[in-house]
Coordinates of C-alpha atoms in Angstrom, one line a residue:
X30 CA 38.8 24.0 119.6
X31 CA 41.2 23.2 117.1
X32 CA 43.7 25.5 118.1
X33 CA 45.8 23.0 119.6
X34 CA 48.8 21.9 117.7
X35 CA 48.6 18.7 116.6
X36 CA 51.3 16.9 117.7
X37 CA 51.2 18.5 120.8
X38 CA 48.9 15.5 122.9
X39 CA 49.6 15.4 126.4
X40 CA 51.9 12.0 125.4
X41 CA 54.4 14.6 123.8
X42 CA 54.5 16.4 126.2
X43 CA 56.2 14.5 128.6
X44 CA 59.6 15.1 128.1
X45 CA 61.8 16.8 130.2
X46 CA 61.6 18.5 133.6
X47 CA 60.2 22.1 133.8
X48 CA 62.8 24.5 134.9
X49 CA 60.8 26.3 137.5
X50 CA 63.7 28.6 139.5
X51 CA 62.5 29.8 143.3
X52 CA 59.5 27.6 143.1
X53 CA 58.2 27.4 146.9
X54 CA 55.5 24.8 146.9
X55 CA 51.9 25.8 147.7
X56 CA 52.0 24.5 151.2
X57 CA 54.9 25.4 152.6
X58 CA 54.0 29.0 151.6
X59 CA 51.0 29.0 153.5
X60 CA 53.1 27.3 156.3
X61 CA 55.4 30.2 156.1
X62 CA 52.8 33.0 156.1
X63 CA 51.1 32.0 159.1
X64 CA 53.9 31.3 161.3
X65 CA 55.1 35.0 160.0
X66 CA 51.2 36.2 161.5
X67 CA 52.2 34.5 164.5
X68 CA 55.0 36.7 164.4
X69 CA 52.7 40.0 164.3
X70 CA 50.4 42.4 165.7
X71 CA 48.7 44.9 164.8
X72 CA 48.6 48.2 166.9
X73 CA 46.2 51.7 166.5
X74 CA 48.2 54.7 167.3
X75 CA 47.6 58.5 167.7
X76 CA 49.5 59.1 164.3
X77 CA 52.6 57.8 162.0
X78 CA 54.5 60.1 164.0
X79 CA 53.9 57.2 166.7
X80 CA 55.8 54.7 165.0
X81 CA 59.2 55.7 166.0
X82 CA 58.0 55.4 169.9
X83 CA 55.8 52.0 169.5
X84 CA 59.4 50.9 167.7
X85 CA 61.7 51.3 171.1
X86 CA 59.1 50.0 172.8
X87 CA 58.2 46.7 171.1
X88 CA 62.1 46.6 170.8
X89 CA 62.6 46.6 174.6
X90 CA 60.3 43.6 174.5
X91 CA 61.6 41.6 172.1
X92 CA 63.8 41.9 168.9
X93 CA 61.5 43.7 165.9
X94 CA 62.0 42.3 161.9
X95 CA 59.6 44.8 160.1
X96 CA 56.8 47.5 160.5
X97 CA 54.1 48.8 158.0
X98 CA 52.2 51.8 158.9
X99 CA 48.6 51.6 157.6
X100 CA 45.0 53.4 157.9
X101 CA 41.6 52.4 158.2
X102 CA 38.9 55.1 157.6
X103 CA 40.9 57.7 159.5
X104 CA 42.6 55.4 162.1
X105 CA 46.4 54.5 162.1
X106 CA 48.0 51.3 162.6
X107 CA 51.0 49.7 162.6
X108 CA 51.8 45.9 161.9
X109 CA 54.4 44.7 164.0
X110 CA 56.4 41.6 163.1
X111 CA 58.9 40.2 165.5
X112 CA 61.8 37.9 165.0
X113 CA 60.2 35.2 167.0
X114 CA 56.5 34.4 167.9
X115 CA 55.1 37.0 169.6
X116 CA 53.4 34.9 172.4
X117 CA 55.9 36.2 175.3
X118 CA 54.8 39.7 173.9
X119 CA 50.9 39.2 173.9
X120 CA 51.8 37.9 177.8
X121 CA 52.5 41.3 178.7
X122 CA 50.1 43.4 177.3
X123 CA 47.6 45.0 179.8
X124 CA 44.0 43.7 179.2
X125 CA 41.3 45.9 179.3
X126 CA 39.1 46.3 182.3
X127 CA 35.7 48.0 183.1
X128 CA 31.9 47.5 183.1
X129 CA 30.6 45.6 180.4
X130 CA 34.6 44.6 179.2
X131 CA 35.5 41.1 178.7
X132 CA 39.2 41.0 178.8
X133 CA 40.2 38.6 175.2
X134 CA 43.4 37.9 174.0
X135 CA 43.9 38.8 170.4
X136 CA 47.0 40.4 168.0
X137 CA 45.1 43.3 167.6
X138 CA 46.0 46.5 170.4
X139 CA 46.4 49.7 170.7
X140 CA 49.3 52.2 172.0
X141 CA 48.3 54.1 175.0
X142 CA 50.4 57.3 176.1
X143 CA 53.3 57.0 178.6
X144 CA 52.7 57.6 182.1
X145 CA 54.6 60.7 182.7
X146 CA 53.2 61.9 179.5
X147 CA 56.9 61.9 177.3
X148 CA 58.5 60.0 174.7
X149 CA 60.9 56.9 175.4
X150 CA 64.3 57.4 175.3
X151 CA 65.5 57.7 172.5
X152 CA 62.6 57.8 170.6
X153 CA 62.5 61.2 169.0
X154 CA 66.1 61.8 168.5
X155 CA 66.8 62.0 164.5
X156 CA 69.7 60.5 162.7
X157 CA 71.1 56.7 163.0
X158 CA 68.3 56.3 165.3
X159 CA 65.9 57.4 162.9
X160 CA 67.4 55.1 159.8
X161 CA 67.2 52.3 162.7
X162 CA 63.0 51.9 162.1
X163 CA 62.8 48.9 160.1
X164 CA 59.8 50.5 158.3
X165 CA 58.3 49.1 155.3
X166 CA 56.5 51.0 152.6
X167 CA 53.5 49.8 150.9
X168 CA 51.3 52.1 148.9
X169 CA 48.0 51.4 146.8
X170 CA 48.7 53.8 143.7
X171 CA 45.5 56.2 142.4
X172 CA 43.7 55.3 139.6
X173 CA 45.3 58.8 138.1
X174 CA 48.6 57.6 138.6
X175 CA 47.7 54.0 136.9
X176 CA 46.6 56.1 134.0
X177 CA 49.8 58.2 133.8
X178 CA 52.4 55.1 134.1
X179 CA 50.2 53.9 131.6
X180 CA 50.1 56.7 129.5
X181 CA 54.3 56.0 129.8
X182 CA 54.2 52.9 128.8
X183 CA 55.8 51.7 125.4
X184 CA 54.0 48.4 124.2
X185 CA 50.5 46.7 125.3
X186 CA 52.8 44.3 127.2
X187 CA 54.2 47.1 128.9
X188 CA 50.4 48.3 129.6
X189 CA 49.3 45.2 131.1
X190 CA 52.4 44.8 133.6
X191 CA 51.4 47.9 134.9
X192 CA 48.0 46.8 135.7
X193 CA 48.7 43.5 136.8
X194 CA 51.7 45.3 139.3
X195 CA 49.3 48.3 140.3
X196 CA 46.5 46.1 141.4
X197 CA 47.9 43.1 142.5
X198 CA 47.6 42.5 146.3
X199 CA 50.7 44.0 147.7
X200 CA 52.8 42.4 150.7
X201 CA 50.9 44.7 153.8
X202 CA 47.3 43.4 152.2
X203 CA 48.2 39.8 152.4
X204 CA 49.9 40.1 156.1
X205 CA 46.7 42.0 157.3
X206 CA 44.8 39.3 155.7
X207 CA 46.4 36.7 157.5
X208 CA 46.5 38.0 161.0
X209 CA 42.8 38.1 160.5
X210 CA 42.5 34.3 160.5
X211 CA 45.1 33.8 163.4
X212 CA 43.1 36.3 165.3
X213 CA 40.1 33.4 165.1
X214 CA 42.8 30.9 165.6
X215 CA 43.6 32.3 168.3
X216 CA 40.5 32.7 170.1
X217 CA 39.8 28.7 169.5
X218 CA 43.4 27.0 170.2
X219 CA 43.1 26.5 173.5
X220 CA 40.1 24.2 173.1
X221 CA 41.2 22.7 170.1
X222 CA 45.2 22.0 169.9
X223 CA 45.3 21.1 166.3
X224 CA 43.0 24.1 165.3
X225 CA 44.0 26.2 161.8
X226 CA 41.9 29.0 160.1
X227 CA 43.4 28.9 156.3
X228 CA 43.0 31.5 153.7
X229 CA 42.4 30.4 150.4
X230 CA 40.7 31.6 147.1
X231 CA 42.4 35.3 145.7
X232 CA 44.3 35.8 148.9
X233 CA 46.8 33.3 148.3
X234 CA 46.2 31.7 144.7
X235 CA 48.4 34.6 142.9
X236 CA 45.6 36.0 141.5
X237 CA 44.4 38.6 144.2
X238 CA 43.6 42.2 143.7
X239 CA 44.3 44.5 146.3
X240 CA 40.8 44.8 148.3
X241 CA 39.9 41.5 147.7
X242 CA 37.7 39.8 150.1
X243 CA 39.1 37.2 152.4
X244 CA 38.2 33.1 152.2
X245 CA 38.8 31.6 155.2
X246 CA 38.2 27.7 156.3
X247 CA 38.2 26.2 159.8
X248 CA 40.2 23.4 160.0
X249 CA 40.1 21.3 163.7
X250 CA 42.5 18.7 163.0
X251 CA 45.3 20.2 160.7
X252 CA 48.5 19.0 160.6
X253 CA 51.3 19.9 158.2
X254 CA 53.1 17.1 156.8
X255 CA 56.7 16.7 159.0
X256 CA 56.0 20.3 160.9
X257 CA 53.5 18.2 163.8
X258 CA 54.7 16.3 166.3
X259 CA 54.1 12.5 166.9
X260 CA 52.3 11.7 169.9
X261 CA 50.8 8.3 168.6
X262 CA 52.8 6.2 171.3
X263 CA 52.0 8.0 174.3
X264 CA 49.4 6.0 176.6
X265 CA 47.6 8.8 177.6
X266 CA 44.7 9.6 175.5
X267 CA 42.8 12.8 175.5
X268 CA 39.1 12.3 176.1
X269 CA 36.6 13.9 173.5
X270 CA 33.2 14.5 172.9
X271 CA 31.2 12.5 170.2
X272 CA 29.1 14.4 167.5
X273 CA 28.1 10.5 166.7
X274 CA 26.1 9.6 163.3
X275 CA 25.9 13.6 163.1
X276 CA 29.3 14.4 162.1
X277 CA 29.9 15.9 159.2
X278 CA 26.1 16.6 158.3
X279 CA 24.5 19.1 156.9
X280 CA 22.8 20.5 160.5
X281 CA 26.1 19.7 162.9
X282 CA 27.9 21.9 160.5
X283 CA 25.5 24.8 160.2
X284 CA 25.1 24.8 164.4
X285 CA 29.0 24.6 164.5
X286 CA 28.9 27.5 162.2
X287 CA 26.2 29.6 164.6
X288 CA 28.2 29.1 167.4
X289 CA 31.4 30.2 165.6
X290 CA 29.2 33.2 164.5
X291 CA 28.1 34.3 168.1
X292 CA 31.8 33.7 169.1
X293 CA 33.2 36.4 166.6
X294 CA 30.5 38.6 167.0
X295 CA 30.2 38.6 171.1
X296 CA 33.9 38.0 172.0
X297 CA 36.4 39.1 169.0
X298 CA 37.8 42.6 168.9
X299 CA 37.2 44.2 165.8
X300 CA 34.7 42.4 164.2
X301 CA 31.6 43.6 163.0
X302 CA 28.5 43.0 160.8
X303 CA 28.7 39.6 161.1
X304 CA 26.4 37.9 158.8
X305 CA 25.2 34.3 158.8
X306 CA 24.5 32.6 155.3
X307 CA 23.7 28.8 156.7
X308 CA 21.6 27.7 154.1
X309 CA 23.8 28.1 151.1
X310 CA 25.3 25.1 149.5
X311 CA 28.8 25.4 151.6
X312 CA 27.4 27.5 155.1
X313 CA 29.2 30.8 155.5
X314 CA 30.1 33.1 158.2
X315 CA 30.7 36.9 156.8
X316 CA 32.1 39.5 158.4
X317 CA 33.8 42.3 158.7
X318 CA 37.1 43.5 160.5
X319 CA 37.8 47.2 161.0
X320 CA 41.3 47.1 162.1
X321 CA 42.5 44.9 158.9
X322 CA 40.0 46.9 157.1
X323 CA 39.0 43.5 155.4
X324 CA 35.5 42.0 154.6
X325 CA 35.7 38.0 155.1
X326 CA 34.0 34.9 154.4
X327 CA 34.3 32.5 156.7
X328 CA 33.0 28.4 156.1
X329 CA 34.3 25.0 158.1
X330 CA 33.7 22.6 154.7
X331 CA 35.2 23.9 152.1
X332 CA 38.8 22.4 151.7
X333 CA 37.9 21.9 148.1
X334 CA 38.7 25.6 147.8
X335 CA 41.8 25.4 149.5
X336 CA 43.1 22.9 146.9
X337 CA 41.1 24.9 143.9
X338 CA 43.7 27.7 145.3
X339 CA 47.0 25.6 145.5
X340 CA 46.0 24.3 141.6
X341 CA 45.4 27.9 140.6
X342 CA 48.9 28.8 142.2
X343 CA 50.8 26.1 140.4
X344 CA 49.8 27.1 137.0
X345 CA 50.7 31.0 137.9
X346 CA 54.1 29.6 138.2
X347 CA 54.0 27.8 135.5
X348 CA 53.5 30.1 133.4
X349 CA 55.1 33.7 134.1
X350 CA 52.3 35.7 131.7
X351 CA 49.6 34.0 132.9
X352 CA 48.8 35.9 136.1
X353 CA 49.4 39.4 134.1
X354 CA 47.0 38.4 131.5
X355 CA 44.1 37.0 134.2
X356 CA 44.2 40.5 135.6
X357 CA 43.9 42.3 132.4
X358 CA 41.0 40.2 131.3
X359 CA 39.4 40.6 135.0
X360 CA 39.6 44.2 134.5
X361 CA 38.7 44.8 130.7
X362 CA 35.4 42.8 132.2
X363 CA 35.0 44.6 134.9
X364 CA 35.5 47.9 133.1
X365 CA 32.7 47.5 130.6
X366 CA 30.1 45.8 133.3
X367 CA 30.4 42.0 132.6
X368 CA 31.3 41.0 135.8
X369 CA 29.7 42.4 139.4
X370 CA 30.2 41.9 143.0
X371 CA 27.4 40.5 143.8
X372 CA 26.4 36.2 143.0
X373 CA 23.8 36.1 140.0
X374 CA 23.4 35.5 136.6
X375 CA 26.5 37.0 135.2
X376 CA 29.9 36.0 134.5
X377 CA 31.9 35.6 137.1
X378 CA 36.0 36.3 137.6
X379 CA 36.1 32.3 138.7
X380 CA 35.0 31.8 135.2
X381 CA 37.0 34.3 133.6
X382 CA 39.8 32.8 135.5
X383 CA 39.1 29.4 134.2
X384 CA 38.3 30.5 130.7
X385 CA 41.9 32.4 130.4
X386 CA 44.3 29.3 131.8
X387 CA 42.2 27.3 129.4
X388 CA 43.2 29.1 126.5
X389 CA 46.7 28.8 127.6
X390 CA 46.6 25.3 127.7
X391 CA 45.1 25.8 124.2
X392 CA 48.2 27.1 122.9
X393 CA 50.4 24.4 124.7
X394 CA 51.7 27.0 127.2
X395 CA 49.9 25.3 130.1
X396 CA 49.6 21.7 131.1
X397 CA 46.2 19.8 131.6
X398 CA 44.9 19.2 134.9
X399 CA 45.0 15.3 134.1
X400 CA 49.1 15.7 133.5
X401 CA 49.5 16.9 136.5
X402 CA 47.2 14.1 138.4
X403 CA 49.5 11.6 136.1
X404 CA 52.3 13.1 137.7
X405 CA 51.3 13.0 141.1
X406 CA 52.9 10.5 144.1
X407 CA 51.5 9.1 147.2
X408 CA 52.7 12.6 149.0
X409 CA 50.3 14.4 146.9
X410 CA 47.4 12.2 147.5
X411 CA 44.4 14.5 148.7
X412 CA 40.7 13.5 149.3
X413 CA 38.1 15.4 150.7
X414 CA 34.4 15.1 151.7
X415 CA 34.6 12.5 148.7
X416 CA 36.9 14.5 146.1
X417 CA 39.9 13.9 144.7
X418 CA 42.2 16.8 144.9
X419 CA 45.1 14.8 144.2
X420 CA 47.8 16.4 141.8
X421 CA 51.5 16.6 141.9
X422 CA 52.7 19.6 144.4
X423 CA 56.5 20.0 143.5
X424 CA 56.7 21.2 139.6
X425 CA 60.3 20.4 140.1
X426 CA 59.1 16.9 139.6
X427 CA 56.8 17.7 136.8
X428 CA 58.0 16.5 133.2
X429 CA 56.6 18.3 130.4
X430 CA 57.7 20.4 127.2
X431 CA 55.6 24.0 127.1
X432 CA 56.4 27.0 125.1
X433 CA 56.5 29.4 128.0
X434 CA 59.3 30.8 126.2
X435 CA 58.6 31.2 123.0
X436 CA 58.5 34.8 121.1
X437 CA 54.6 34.9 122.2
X438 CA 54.6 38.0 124.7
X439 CA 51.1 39.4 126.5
X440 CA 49.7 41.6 124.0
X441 CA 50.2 38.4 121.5
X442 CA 48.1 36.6 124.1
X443 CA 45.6 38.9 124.9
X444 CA 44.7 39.3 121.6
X445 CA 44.9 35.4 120.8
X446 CA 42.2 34.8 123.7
X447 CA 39.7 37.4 122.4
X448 CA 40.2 36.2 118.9
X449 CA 39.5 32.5 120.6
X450 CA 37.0 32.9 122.2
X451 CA 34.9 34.8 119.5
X452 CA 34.9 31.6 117.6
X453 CA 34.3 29.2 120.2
X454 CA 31.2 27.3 120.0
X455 CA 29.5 28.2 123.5
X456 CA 26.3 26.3 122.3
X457 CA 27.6 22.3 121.9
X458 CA 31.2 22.8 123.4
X459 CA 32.0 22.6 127.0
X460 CA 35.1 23.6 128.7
X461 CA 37.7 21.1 130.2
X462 CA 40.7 22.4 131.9
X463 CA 41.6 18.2 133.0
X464 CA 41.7 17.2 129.3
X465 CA 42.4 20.5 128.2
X466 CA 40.8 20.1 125.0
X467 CA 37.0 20.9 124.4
X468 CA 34.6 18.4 125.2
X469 CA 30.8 17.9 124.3
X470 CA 28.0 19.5 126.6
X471 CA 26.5 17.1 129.3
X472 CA 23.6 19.9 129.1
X473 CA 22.1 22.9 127.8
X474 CA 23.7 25.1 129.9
X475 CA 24.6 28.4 128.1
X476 CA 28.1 28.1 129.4
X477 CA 29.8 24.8 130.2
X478 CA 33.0 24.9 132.6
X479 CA 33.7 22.5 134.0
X480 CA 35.2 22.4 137.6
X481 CA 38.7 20.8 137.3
X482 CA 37.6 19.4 140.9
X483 CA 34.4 18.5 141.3
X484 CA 34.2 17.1 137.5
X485 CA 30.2 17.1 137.6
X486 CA 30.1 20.6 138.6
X487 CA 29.8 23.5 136.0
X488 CA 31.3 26.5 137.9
X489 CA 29.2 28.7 135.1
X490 CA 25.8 27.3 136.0
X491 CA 24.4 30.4 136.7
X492 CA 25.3 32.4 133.9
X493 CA 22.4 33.3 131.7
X494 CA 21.6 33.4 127.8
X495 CA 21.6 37.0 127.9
X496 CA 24.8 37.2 129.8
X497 CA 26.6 34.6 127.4
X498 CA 25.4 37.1 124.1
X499 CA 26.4 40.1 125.9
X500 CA 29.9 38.4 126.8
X501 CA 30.1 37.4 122.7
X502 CA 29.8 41.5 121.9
X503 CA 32.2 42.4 124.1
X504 CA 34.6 40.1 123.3
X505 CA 34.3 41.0 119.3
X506 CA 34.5 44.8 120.3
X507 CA 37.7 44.4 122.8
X508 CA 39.3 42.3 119.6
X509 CA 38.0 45.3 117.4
X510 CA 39.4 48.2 119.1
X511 CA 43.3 46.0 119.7
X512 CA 43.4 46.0 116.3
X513 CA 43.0 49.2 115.4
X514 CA 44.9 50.8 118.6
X515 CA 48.6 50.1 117.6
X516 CA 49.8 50.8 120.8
X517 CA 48.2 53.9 121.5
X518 CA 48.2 53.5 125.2
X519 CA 45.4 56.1 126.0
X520 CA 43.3 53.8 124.3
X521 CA 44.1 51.2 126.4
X522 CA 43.3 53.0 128.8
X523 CA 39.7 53.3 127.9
X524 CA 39.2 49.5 127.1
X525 CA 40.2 49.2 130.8
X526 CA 39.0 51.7 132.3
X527 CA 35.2 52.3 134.0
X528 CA 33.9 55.5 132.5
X529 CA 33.8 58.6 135.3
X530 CA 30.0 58.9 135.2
X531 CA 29.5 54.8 136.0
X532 CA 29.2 53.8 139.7
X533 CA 30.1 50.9 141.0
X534 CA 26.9 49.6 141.3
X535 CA 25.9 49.9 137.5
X536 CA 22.9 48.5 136.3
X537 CA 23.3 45.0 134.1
X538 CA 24.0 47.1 131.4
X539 CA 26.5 46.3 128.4
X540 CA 29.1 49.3 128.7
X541 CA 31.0 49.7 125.5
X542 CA 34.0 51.2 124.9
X543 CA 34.9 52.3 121.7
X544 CA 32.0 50.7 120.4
X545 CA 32.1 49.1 117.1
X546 CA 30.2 51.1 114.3
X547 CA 26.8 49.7 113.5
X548 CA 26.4 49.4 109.5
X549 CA 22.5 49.9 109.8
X550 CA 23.1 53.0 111.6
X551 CA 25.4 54.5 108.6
X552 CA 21.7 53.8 106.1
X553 CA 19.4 55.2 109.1
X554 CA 21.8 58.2 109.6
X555 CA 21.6 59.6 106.7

């Protein structure tokens, strides 16, 4: 904990503003994205080949921006995204009819074959008209061609761009993601007006890997800042229906969350295995969607995560290395078995998460959560279900010195942060991201993080004894095996890498790579 430079308190550190180039604030990127879904559909086709036809088609409707061909299992789609909102274009789609068919409108449809059983005009001519399809490409690279550019790669720095790059959600992944949630917003804006389904956690904090799961939170009454309309004078009032003393509890929200259940599973296109989890802390819808080909949790009180994304955001763009190095240290645990899919004991990639950008305010190449609340104006004030989310939004108004650009490069900081936390005292020290400083344990909690939010809540409360020790080896053997690889990518490679004959459902076993020579074993060997 003494890492931290001396004269580097958060009072020196106000000094000048950040230069943060192409900054888009947190908001108004999640303002832009769904007004781009709005924009969208998605359509199943016979084959790729299909696209050129769907193209002159959609075109004949209204003017197309872009169009990404995907697959799902062994289905092909397109994603459709037209210069305005593609209301006018859902207007004329034929709904299906039948026995036991419920017409629904949603973005999701599929291509059926012309009438007189030929292409449009146009449509399969090569050339100009060809060059015309405003096709995007967006591919999800092998693990054996991660290895290879890897294998190319010059430095450690080098090495970890290429994993942070190769597994970062890509531009398709996050569209498909959020033409999910308008698909719900859909199917509930025409009972409620100011209706939004947000994404939040991986999807949109910067940090996401391509698969990710989605986060979604219902939102009746959401208005963005200047982009709704005042209505206050008008003298005609809509009526409403009371919830009364049981708004907001505990059982209103976990029926609203039922009845949100049997909507997507009854009535939404797509959707399957729909799970309901109403008795955990924050009641959860999850799901599935098998035109998206993405699994999703769905909740209606959780706008604490929303604003646990936008703060997660703002120091990615903070700091340019910071994502990069998240996603190596996500992987290097995920590699050797520290982390796992499913909630228990074990360290989570929350944690991780938190662990890393703490270190990096460590080294003064991060600001503390308490700056930023100090920095914050009455625009930024946010409160929900009694928490104080409040911190400043624009970093163009944020004053403070860092050394984001010093000679410090990723391998420097990978290397600093398993070096860290190897010495850190997990048993009396806790872990403050809003002073970020160490702090003394409230408890005897193995692991003490504490949520830069909800400041009573340790986000690493269920991380075990066991866990913490077997997190201590592998952070001495990963600090081991840098040393000694001097840039000997293949490696790298292994630190990162899940051995061949490892499933992805591995037993809580430690998996060590390169493992560290035991001196016992050189007396017992002999």
């Amino acid at each position: 904990c003494q890492l931290r430079k001396a004269n580097s308190s958060d009072e020196s550190q106000v000094k000048e503003h950040i230069n943060i180039s192409n900054f888009i604030p947190f908001e108004s990127m999640i303002h832009y994205r769904r007004n781009e879904a709005k924009r969208s559909i998605g359509v199943q086709v016979q084959s790729k080949e299909s696209g050129k036809e769907l193209y002159h088609y959609c075109k004949g409707i209204a003017p197309v921006n872009s169009m990404f061909h995907y697959k799902v299992n062994s289905n092909h789609y397109f994603l459709v995204e037209f210069s305005e909102d593609c209301s006018d274009v859902l207007e004329k789609c034929t709904l299906s009819k039948g026995a036991g068919i419920i017409p629904v409108k949603s973005p999701f449809l599929w291509f059926k074959a012309s009438k007189h059983g030929g292409k449009l005009r146009g449509a399969n001519k090569k050339g100009p008209i060809e060059n015309e399809l405003p096709l995007k490409h967006s591919m999800i690279p092998t693990q054996d061609e991660i290895n290879e550019w890897l294998e190319q790669s010059c430095t450690l720095s080098d090495s970890m761009k290429v994993i942070f790059e190769s597994n970062r959600l890509d531009e398709l992944g996050l569209r498909l993601r959020l033409l999910t949630a308008r698909q719900i917003e859909m199917a509930l804006e025409g009972l409620f007006p100011n209706i939004a389904v947000l994404p939040f956690g991986s999807t949109v904090n910067g940090l996401g890997k391509a698969g990710c799961d989605l986060d979604l939170v219902v939102q009746h009454d959401y208005e963005f800042q200047t982009h709704s309309k005042d209505t206050s004078s008008s003298r005609l009032v809509q009526h409403y229906k009371s919830a009364g003393n049981s708004a907001g509890s505990r059982q209103h929200v976990q029926r609203q969350m039922e009845v949100l259940a049997d909507l997507i599973q009854l009535y939404l296109p797509g959707c399957y295995s729909i799970k309901r989890i109403l008795q955990a802390r924050v009641p959860i819808v999850k799901f599935s969607h098998e035109v998206t080909g993405v699994d999703c949790d769905l909740s209606m009180t959780n706008m604490t995560g929303v604003y646990m994304s936008e703060l997660l955001y703002l120091f990615g763009c903070l700091d340019p290395l910071a994502r990069p190095l998240v996603f190596t240290i996500k992987q290097w645990a995920w590699a050797i078995g520290l982390t796992n899919p499913t909630p228990g004991r074990w360290v989570t990639n929350f944690t991780l998460t938190l662990l890393t950008l703490f270190y990096l305010q460590v080294v003064n190449r991060l600001p503390s959560t308490d700056l930023l609340r100090a920095a914050a104006g009455a625009e930024d004030k946010r409160v929900t279900e009694e928490i104080d989310c409040t911190f400043i939004r624009d970093l163009s108004r944020l004053k403070w010195q860092s050394l984001q650009y010093s000679d410090q490069d990723l391998s420097d900081l990978l290397k600093g942060f398993f070096d860290y936390y190897i010495r850190f005292d997990f048993t009396s020290a806790g872990i403050s991201l809003n002073a970020g400083k160490c702090v003394p344990k409230p408890d005897f909690s193995p692991v003490y993080v504490i949520n830069p939010l909800e400041k009573s809540a340790n986000v690493s409360k269920n991380v075990s004894s066991e866990e913490v020790e077997r997190l201590r080896i592998a952070l001495r053997d990963a600090a081991w095996n840098l040393e000694t690889m001097e840039n000997d990518q293949k490696l790298f490679i292994n630190l990162v890498s899940r051995p061949s004959n490892v499933s992805e459902n591995l037993s809580r076993k430690y998996i060590p790579n390169n493992k560290i020579l035991s001196i016992k074993r050189l007396f017992t060997d002999r």
